[in-house]
Coordinates of C-alpha atoms (C1' of nucleotides) in Angstrom, one line a residue:
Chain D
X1 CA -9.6 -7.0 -28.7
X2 CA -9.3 -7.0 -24.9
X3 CA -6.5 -4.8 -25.5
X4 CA -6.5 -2.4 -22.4
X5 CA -5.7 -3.6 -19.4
X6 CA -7.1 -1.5 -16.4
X7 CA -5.4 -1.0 -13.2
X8 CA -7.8 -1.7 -10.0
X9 CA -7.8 2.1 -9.5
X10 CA -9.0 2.6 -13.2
X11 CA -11.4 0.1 -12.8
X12 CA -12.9 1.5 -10.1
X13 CA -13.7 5.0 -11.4
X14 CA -14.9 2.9 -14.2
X15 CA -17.1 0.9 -11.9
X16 CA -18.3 3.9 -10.6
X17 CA -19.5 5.6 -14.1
X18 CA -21.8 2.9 -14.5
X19 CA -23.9 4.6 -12.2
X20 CA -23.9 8.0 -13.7
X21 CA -21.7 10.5 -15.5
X22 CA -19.5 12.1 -13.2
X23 CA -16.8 14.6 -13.4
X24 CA -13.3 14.1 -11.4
X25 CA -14.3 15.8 -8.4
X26 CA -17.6 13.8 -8.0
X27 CA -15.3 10.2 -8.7
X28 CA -12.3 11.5 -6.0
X29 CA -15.5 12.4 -3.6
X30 CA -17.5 9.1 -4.4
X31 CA -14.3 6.6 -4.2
X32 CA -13.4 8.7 -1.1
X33 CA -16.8 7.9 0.6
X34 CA -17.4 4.1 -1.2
X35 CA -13.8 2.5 -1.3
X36 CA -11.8 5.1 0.7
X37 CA -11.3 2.4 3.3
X38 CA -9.1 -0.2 1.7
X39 CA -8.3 1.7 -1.6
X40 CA -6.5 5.1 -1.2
X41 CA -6.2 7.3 -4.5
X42 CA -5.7 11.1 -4.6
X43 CA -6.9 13.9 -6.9
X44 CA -4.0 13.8 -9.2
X45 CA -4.3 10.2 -9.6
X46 CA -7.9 10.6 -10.6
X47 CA -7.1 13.4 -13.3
X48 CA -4.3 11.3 -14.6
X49 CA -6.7 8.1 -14.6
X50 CA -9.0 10.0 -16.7
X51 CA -7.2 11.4 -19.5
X52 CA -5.6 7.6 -20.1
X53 CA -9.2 6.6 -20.1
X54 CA -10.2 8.8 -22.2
X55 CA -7.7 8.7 -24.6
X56 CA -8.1 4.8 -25.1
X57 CA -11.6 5.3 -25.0
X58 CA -13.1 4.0 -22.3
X59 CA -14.9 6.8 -21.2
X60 CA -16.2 9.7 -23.3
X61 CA -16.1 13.6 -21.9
X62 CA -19.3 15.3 -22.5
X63 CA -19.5 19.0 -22.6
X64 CA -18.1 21.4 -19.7
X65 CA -20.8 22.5 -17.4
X66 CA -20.9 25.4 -14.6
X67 CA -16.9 25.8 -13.4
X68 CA -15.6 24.1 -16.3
X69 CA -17.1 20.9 -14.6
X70 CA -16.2 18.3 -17.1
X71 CA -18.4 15.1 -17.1
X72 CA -17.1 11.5 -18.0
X73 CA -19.6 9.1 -19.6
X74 CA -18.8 5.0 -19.8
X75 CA -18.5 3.3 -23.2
X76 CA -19.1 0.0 -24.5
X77 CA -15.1 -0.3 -24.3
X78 CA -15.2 0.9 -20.7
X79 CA -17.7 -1.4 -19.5
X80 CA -15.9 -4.5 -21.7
X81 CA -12.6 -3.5 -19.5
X82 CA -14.4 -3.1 -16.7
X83 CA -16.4 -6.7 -16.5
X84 CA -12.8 -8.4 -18.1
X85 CA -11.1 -6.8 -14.8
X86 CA -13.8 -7.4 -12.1
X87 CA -14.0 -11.2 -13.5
X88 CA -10.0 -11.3 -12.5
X89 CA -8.9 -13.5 -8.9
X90 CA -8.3 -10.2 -7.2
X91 CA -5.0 -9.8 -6.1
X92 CA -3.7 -10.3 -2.5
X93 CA -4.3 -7.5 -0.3
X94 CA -0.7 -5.2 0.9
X95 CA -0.8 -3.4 4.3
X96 CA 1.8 -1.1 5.2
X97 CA 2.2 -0.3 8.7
X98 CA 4.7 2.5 9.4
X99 CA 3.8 1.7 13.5
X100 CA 4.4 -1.9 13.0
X101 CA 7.9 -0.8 12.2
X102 CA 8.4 1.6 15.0
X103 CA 7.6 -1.1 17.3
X104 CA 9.7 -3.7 15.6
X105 CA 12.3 -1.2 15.8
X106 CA 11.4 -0.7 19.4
X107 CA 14.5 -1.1 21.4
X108 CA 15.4 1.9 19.4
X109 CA 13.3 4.5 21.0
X110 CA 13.3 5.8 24.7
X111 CA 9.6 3.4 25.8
X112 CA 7.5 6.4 27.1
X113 CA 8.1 7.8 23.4
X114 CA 6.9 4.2 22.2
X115 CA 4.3 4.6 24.4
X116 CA 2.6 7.7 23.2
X117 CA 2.9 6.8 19.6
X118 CA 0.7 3.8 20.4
X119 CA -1.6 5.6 22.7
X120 CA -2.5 8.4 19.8
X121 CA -2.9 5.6 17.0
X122 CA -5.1 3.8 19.1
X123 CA -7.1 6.9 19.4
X124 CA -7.6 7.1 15.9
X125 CA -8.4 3.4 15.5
X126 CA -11.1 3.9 18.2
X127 CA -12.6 6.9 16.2
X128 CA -12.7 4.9 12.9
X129 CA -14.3 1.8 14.9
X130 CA -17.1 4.7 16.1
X131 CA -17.5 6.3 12.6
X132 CA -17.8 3.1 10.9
X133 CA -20.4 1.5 13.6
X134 CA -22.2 4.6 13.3
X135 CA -22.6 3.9 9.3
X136 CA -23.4 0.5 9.8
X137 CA -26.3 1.5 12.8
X138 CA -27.3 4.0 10.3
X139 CA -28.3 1.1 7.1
X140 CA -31.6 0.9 6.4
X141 CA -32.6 -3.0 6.9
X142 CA -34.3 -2.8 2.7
X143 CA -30.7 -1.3 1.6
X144 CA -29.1 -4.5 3.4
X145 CA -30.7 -6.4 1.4
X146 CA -30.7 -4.8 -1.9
X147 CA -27.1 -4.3 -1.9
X148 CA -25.2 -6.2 0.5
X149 CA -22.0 -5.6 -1.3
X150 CA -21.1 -1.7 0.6
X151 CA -21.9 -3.2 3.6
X152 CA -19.8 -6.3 3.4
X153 CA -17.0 -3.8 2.9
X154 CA -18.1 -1.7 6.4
X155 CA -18.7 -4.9 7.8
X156 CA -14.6 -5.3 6.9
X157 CA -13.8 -2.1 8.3
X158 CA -15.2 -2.9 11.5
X159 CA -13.6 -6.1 11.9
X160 CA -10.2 -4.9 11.2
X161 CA -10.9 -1.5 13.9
X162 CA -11.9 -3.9 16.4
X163 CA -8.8 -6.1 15.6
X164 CA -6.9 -3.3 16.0
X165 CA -8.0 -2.4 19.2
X166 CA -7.9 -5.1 21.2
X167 CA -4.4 -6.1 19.8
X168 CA -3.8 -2.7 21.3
X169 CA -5.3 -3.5 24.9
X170 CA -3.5 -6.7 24.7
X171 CA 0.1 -5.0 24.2
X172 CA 2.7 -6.1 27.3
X173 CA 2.8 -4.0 29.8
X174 CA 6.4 -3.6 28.8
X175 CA 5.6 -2.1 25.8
X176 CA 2.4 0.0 26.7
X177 CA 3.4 1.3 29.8
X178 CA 7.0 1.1 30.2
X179 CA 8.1 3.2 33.5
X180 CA 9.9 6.4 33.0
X181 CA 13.5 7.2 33.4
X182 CA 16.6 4.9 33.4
X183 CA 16.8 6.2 30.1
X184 CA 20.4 5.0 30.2
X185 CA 18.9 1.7 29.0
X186 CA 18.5 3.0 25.2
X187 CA 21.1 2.7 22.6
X188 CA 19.0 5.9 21.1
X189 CA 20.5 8.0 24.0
X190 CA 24.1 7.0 24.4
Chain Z
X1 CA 23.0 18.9 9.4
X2 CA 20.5 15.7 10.0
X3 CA 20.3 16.4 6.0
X4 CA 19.3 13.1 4.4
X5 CA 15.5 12.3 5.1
X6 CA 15.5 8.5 5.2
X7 CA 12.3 6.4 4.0
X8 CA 10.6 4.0 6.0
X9 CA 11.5 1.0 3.6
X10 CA 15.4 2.9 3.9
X11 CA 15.4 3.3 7.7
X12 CA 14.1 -0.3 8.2
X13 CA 17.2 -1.7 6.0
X14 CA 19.3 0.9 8.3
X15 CA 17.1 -0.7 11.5
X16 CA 18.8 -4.6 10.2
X17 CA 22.3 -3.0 9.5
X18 CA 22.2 -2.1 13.5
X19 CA 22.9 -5.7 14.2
X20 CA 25.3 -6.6 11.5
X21 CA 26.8 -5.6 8.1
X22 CA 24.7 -7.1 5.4
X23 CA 24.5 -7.8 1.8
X24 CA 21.5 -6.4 0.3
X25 CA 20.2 -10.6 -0.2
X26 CA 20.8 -10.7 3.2
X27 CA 18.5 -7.8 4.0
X28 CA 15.9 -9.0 1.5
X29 CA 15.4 -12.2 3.3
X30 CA 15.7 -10.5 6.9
X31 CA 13.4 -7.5 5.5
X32 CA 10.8 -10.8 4.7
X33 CA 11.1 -12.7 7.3
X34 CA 11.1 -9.8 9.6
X35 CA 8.9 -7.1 8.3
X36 CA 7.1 -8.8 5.5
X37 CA 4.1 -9.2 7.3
X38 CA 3.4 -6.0 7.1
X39 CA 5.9 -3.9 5.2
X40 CA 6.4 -5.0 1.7
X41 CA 9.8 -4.8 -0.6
X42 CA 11.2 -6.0 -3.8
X43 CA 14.8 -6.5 -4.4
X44 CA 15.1 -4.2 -6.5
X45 CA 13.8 -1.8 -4.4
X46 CA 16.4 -2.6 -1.8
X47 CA 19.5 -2.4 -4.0
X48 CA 18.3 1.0 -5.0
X49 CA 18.0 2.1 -1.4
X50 CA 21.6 0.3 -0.7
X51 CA 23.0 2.2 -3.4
X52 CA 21.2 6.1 -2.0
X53 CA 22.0 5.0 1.7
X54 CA 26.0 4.3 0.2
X55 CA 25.6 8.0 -1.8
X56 CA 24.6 9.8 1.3
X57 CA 27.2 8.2 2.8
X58 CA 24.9 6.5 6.1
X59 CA 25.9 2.8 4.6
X60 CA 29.6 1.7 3.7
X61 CA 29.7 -0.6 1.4
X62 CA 33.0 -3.5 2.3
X63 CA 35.1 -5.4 0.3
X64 CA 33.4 -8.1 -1.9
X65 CA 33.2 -11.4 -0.4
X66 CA 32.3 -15.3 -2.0
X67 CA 29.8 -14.7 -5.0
X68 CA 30.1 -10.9 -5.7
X69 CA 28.7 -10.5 -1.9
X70 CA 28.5 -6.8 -1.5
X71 CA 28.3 -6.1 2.7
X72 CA 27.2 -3.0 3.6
X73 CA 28.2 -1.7 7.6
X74 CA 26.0 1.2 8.8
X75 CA 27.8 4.5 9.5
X76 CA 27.8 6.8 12.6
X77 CA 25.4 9.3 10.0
X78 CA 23.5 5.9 9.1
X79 CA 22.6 5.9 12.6
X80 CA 21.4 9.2 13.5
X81 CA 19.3 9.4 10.2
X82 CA 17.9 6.2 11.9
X83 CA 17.5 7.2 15.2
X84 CA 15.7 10.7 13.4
X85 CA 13.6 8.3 11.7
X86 CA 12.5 6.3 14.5
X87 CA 11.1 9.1 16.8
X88 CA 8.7 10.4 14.3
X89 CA 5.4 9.9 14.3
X90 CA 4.6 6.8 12.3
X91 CA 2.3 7.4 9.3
X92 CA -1.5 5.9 9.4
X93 CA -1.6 2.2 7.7
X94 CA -2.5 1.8 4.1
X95 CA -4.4 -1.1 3.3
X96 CA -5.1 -1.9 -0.5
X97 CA -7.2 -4.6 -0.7
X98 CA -8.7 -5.5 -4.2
X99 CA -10.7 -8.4 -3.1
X100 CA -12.6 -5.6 -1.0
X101 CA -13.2 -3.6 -4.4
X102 CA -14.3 -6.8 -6.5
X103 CA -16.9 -7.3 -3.5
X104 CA -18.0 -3.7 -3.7
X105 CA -18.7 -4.5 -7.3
X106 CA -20.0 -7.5 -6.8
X107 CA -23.5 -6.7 -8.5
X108 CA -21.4 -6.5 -11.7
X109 CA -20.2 -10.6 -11.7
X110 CA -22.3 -14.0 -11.5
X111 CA -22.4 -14.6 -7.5
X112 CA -21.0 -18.4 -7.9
X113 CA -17.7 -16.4 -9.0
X114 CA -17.3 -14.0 -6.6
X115 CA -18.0 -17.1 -4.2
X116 CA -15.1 -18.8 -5.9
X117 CA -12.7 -15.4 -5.0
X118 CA -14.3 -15.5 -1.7
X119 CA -13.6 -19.5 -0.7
X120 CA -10.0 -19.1 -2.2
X121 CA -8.7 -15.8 -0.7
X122 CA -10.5 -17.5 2.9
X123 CA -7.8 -20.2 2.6
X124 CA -4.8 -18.1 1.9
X125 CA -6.3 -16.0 4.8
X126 CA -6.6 -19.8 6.8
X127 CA -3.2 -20.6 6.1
X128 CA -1.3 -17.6 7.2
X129 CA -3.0 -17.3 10.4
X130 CA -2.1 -21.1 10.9
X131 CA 1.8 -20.3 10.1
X132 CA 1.5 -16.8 12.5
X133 CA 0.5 -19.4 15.1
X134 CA 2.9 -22.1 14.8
X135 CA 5.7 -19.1 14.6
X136 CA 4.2 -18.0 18.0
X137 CA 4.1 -21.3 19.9
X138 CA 7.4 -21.7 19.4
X139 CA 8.8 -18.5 20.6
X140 CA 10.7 -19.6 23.6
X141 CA 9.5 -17.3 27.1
X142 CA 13.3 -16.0 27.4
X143 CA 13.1 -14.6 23.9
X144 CA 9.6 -13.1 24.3
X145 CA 10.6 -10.9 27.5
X146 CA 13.8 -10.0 26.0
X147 CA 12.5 -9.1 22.8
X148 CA 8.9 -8.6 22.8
X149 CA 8.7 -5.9 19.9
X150 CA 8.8 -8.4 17.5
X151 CA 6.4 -11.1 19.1
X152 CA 3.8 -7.8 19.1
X153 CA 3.8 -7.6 15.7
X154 CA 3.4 -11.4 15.1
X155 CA 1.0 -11.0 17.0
X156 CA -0.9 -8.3 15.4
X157 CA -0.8 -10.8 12.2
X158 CA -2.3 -13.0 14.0
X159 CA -5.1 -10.7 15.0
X160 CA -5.1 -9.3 11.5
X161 CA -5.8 -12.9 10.5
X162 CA -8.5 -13.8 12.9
X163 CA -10.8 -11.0 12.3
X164 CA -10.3 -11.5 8.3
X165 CA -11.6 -15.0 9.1
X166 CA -14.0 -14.1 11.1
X167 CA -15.2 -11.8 8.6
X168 CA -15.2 -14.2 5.8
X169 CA -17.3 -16.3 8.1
X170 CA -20.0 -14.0 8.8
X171 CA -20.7 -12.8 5.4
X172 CA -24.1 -13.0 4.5
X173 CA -25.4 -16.0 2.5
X174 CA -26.7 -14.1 -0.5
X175 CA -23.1 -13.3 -0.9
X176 CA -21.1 -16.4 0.5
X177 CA -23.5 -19.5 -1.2
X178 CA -25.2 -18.0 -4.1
X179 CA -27.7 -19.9 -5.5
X180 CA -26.2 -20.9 -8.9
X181 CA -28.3 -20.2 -12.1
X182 CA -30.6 -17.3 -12.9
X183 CA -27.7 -15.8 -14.6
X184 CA -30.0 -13.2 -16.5
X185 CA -29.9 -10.8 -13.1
X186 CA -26.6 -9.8 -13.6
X187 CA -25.5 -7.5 -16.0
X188 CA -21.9 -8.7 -16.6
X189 CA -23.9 -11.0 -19.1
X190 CA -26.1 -8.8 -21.2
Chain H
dT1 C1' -16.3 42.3 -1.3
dG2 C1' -14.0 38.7 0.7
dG3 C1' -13.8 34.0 2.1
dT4 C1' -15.0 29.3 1.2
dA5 C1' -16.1 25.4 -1.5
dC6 C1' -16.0 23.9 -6.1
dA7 C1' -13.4 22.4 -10.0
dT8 C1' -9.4 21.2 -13.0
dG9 C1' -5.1 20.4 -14.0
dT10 C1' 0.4 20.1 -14.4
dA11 C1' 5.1 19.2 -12.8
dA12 C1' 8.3 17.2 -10.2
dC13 C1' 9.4 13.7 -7.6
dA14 C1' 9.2 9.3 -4.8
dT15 C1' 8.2 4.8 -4.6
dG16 C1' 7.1 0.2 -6.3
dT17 C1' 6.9 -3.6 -9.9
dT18 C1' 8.4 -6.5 -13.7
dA19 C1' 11.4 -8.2 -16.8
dC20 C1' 15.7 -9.0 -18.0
dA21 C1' 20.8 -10.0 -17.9
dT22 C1' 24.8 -11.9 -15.7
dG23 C1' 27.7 -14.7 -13.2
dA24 C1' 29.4 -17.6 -8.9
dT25 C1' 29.1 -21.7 -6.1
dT26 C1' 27.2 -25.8 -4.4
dA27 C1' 24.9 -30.3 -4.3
dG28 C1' 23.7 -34.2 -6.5
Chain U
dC1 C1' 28.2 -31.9 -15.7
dT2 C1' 24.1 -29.8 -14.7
dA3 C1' 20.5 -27.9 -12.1
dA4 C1' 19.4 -25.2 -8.2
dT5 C1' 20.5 -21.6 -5.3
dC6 C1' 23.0 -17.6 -4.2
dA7 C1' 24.0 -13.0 -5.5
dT8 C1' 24.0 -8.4 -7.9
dG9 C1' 22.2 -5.3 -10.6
dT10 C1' 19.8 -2.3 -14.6
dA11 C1' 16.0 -0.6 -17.4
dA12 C1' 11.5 0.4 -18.3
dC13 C1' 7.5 1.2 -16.6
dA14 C1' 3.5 1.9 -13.4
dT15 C1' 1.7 4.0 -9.6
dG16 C1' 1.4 7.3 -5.9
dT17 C1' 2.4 11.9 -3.5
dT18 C1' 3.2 16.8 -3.0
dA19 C1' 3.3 21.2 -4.3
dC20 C1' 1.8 24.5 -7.1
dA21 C1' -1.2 27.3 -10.5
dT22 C1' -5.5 28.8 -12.0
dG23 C1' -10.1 30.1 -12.2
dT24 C1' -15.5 29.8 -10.9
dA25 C1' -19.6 30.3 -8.2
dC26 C1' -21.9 31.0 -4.0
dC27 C1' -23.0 33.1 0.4
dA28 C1' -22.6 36.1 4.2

DNA sequence: TGGTACATGTAACATGTTACATGATTAG
DNA sequence: CTAATCATGTAACATGTTACATGTACCA
C-alpha cells in the first residue's frame, strides 16, 4: 500500500486532525498560528488540500454544521501517510529574499531609496522579534515541558529575528546611510 | 507604456544581463553562485523566463555560438522593466523549512529519529556557514568597498548560519539526546 | 438593518519541480 | 573512442497566489 504520497503542506493539516476534527477555516487559522512562521499556505491551498485528501481518503467529512461549516476527521489511511511522511529526512529549508536581491542589485538604485527599503524591513523584523519574545515570555514553565516541540519552533523564530537584526545594525555605513545627492553617480538616473 | 511586469526571478536574470550578454547556462551558474543563497532557480525555470523576456522583447537573443550557445543582450526596455523592478518595495522573505514542521510534530516520531534529522541537518547547517566564511576571508578590501552589496548578503548567510547553529545548539535535551528505548510513548508505533 | 466575522469554494494564472530528450565539444 | 561536461530545451505535473462569488450568523 503506501500508495499516497503527501506533500509537507498535506501533511501538516493532517498532523493537525490528529488533534480534533476541524473544518478548513479552523486548519488555515490553526497552521496560521502553529507553523505560520516557516510554512506559508493560503485558504485556497487549504480547500484544494482537502478535497485531494478526501478523495484518496485520508480524511473523512462529517456532516455540515452552523454556516455550512464542514468538519474533516483523520482516518487510519491519513494517519498511515502521515507517520510514513513525518518519518521522512526533511527536506532542506528554501528562503527567498526579495530584499537580498534589491541589495545585491544595489548599484541599481539611487542609496537613500536603498536606504529606506532597509530601514522599513528592519522595522518589521524588530516587530516579529517583539511578538515572538512576547509568546515565548508568555509559556507556562509545565507546557515547556510537556511539549517542547512549539516552542523549539519560537525558539527558531527568535533566533532568526535577532539574526536579522543585528545583520541589519551591522550594514556599512555605505549602504545604511549613504549621503544624499550626487545622484549623478547611478546608472538608474542617466 | 512600462507594460511588462517583470518577476523577481526575471528581473534578477535582467540584473546579470546588465554586465554582459549571457546564455541562459551562463545565467544559471551566475544566478547560483550569486543569488543562490537566497533566491532559488531551476534551469528550466530560467529558459522559460529567457524565452518571456525575448517575447516582450526586454532580452535579444544573438546569433548561436560553439555548442548551440544561445546569448541573450538586454534591451533599452529590458532595462527600464529592470530599473521599475528594482525600486519597488521588496516583498517580505518566505522561509519554508520542513525540518521546522517535522520538529513541531515531533511527539508523533521516536525521539532517537528526530535526533538523527536534527544531528544531520546541524552539519549541512556547519558546513555552509564554514564555506560563507572561507568565501568572506578571501574578499580582497578593494573589492569590498567597491562592491559591498554583494559582501552584505554573504554576509547575511553567514548570520543566517550562525544563529541556525546556535539554535541547534541550544535545543533542549529532551529533544536533542533522547534517551533511546521506551518506545511505547509514542504513538507513531501503536 | 447594516456591518463584521465566519465559512466555503472556484477559476485563472503564476511559479516551481522533475523527468526526459537531444546533441556538441573536450579531455583523457 | 568514450566519458564527462557543456548546452538547450520540452512536457507534465505540483504547488502557490489572486481575484472573485456566494451565503450565514451575530451583534450593535
Amino acid at each position: 500500500m503506501t500508495n499516497f504520497n503527501v506533500n509537507a503542506t498535506a501533511a501538516s493539516l493532517l498532523g493537525f486532525l490528529h488533534e480534533r476534527p476541524m473544518a478548513g477555516w479552523d486548519l488555515v487559522a490553526t497552521a496560521q498560528q502553529r507553523i505560520g512562521n516557516f510554512w506559508s499556505l493560503t485558504k485556497s491551498q487549504v480547500y484544494r488540500e482537502l478535497s485531494t485528501l478526501a478523495r484518496a481518503g485520508l480524511i473523512e467529512a462529517g456532516e455540515r454544521g452552523p454556516r455550512e461549516r464542514q468538519p474533516y476527521t483523520i482516518t487510519q489511511a491519513g494517519r498511515d501517510a502521515f507517520r510514513e511522511w513525518v518519518l521522512r529526512e526533511p527536506d532542506q529549508e528554501t528562503i527567498r529574499f526579495p530584499l537580498l536581491l534589491t541589495v545585491m542589485f544595489g548599484e541599481h538604485l539611487p542609496p537613500e531609496h536603498l536606504a529606506v527599503f532597509l530601514a522599513s524591513h528592519r522595522e518589521r523584523h524588530a516587530a516579529r522579534l517583539e511578538m515572538y519574545e512576547e509568546q515565548h515570555a508568555g509559556i507556562p514553565e509545565e507546557y515547556r515541558e510537556r511539549n517542547p516541540f512549539s516552542v523549539a519552533t519560537l525558539e527558531f523564530g527568535i533566533a532568526y529575528e535577532r539574526a536579522a537584526l543585528e545583520w541589519f545594525d551591522n550594514l556599512p555605513a555605505s549602504i545604511r546611510n549613504p549621503v544624499a545627492g550626487r545622484r549623478e553617480d547611478f546608472d538608474c538616473l542617466k
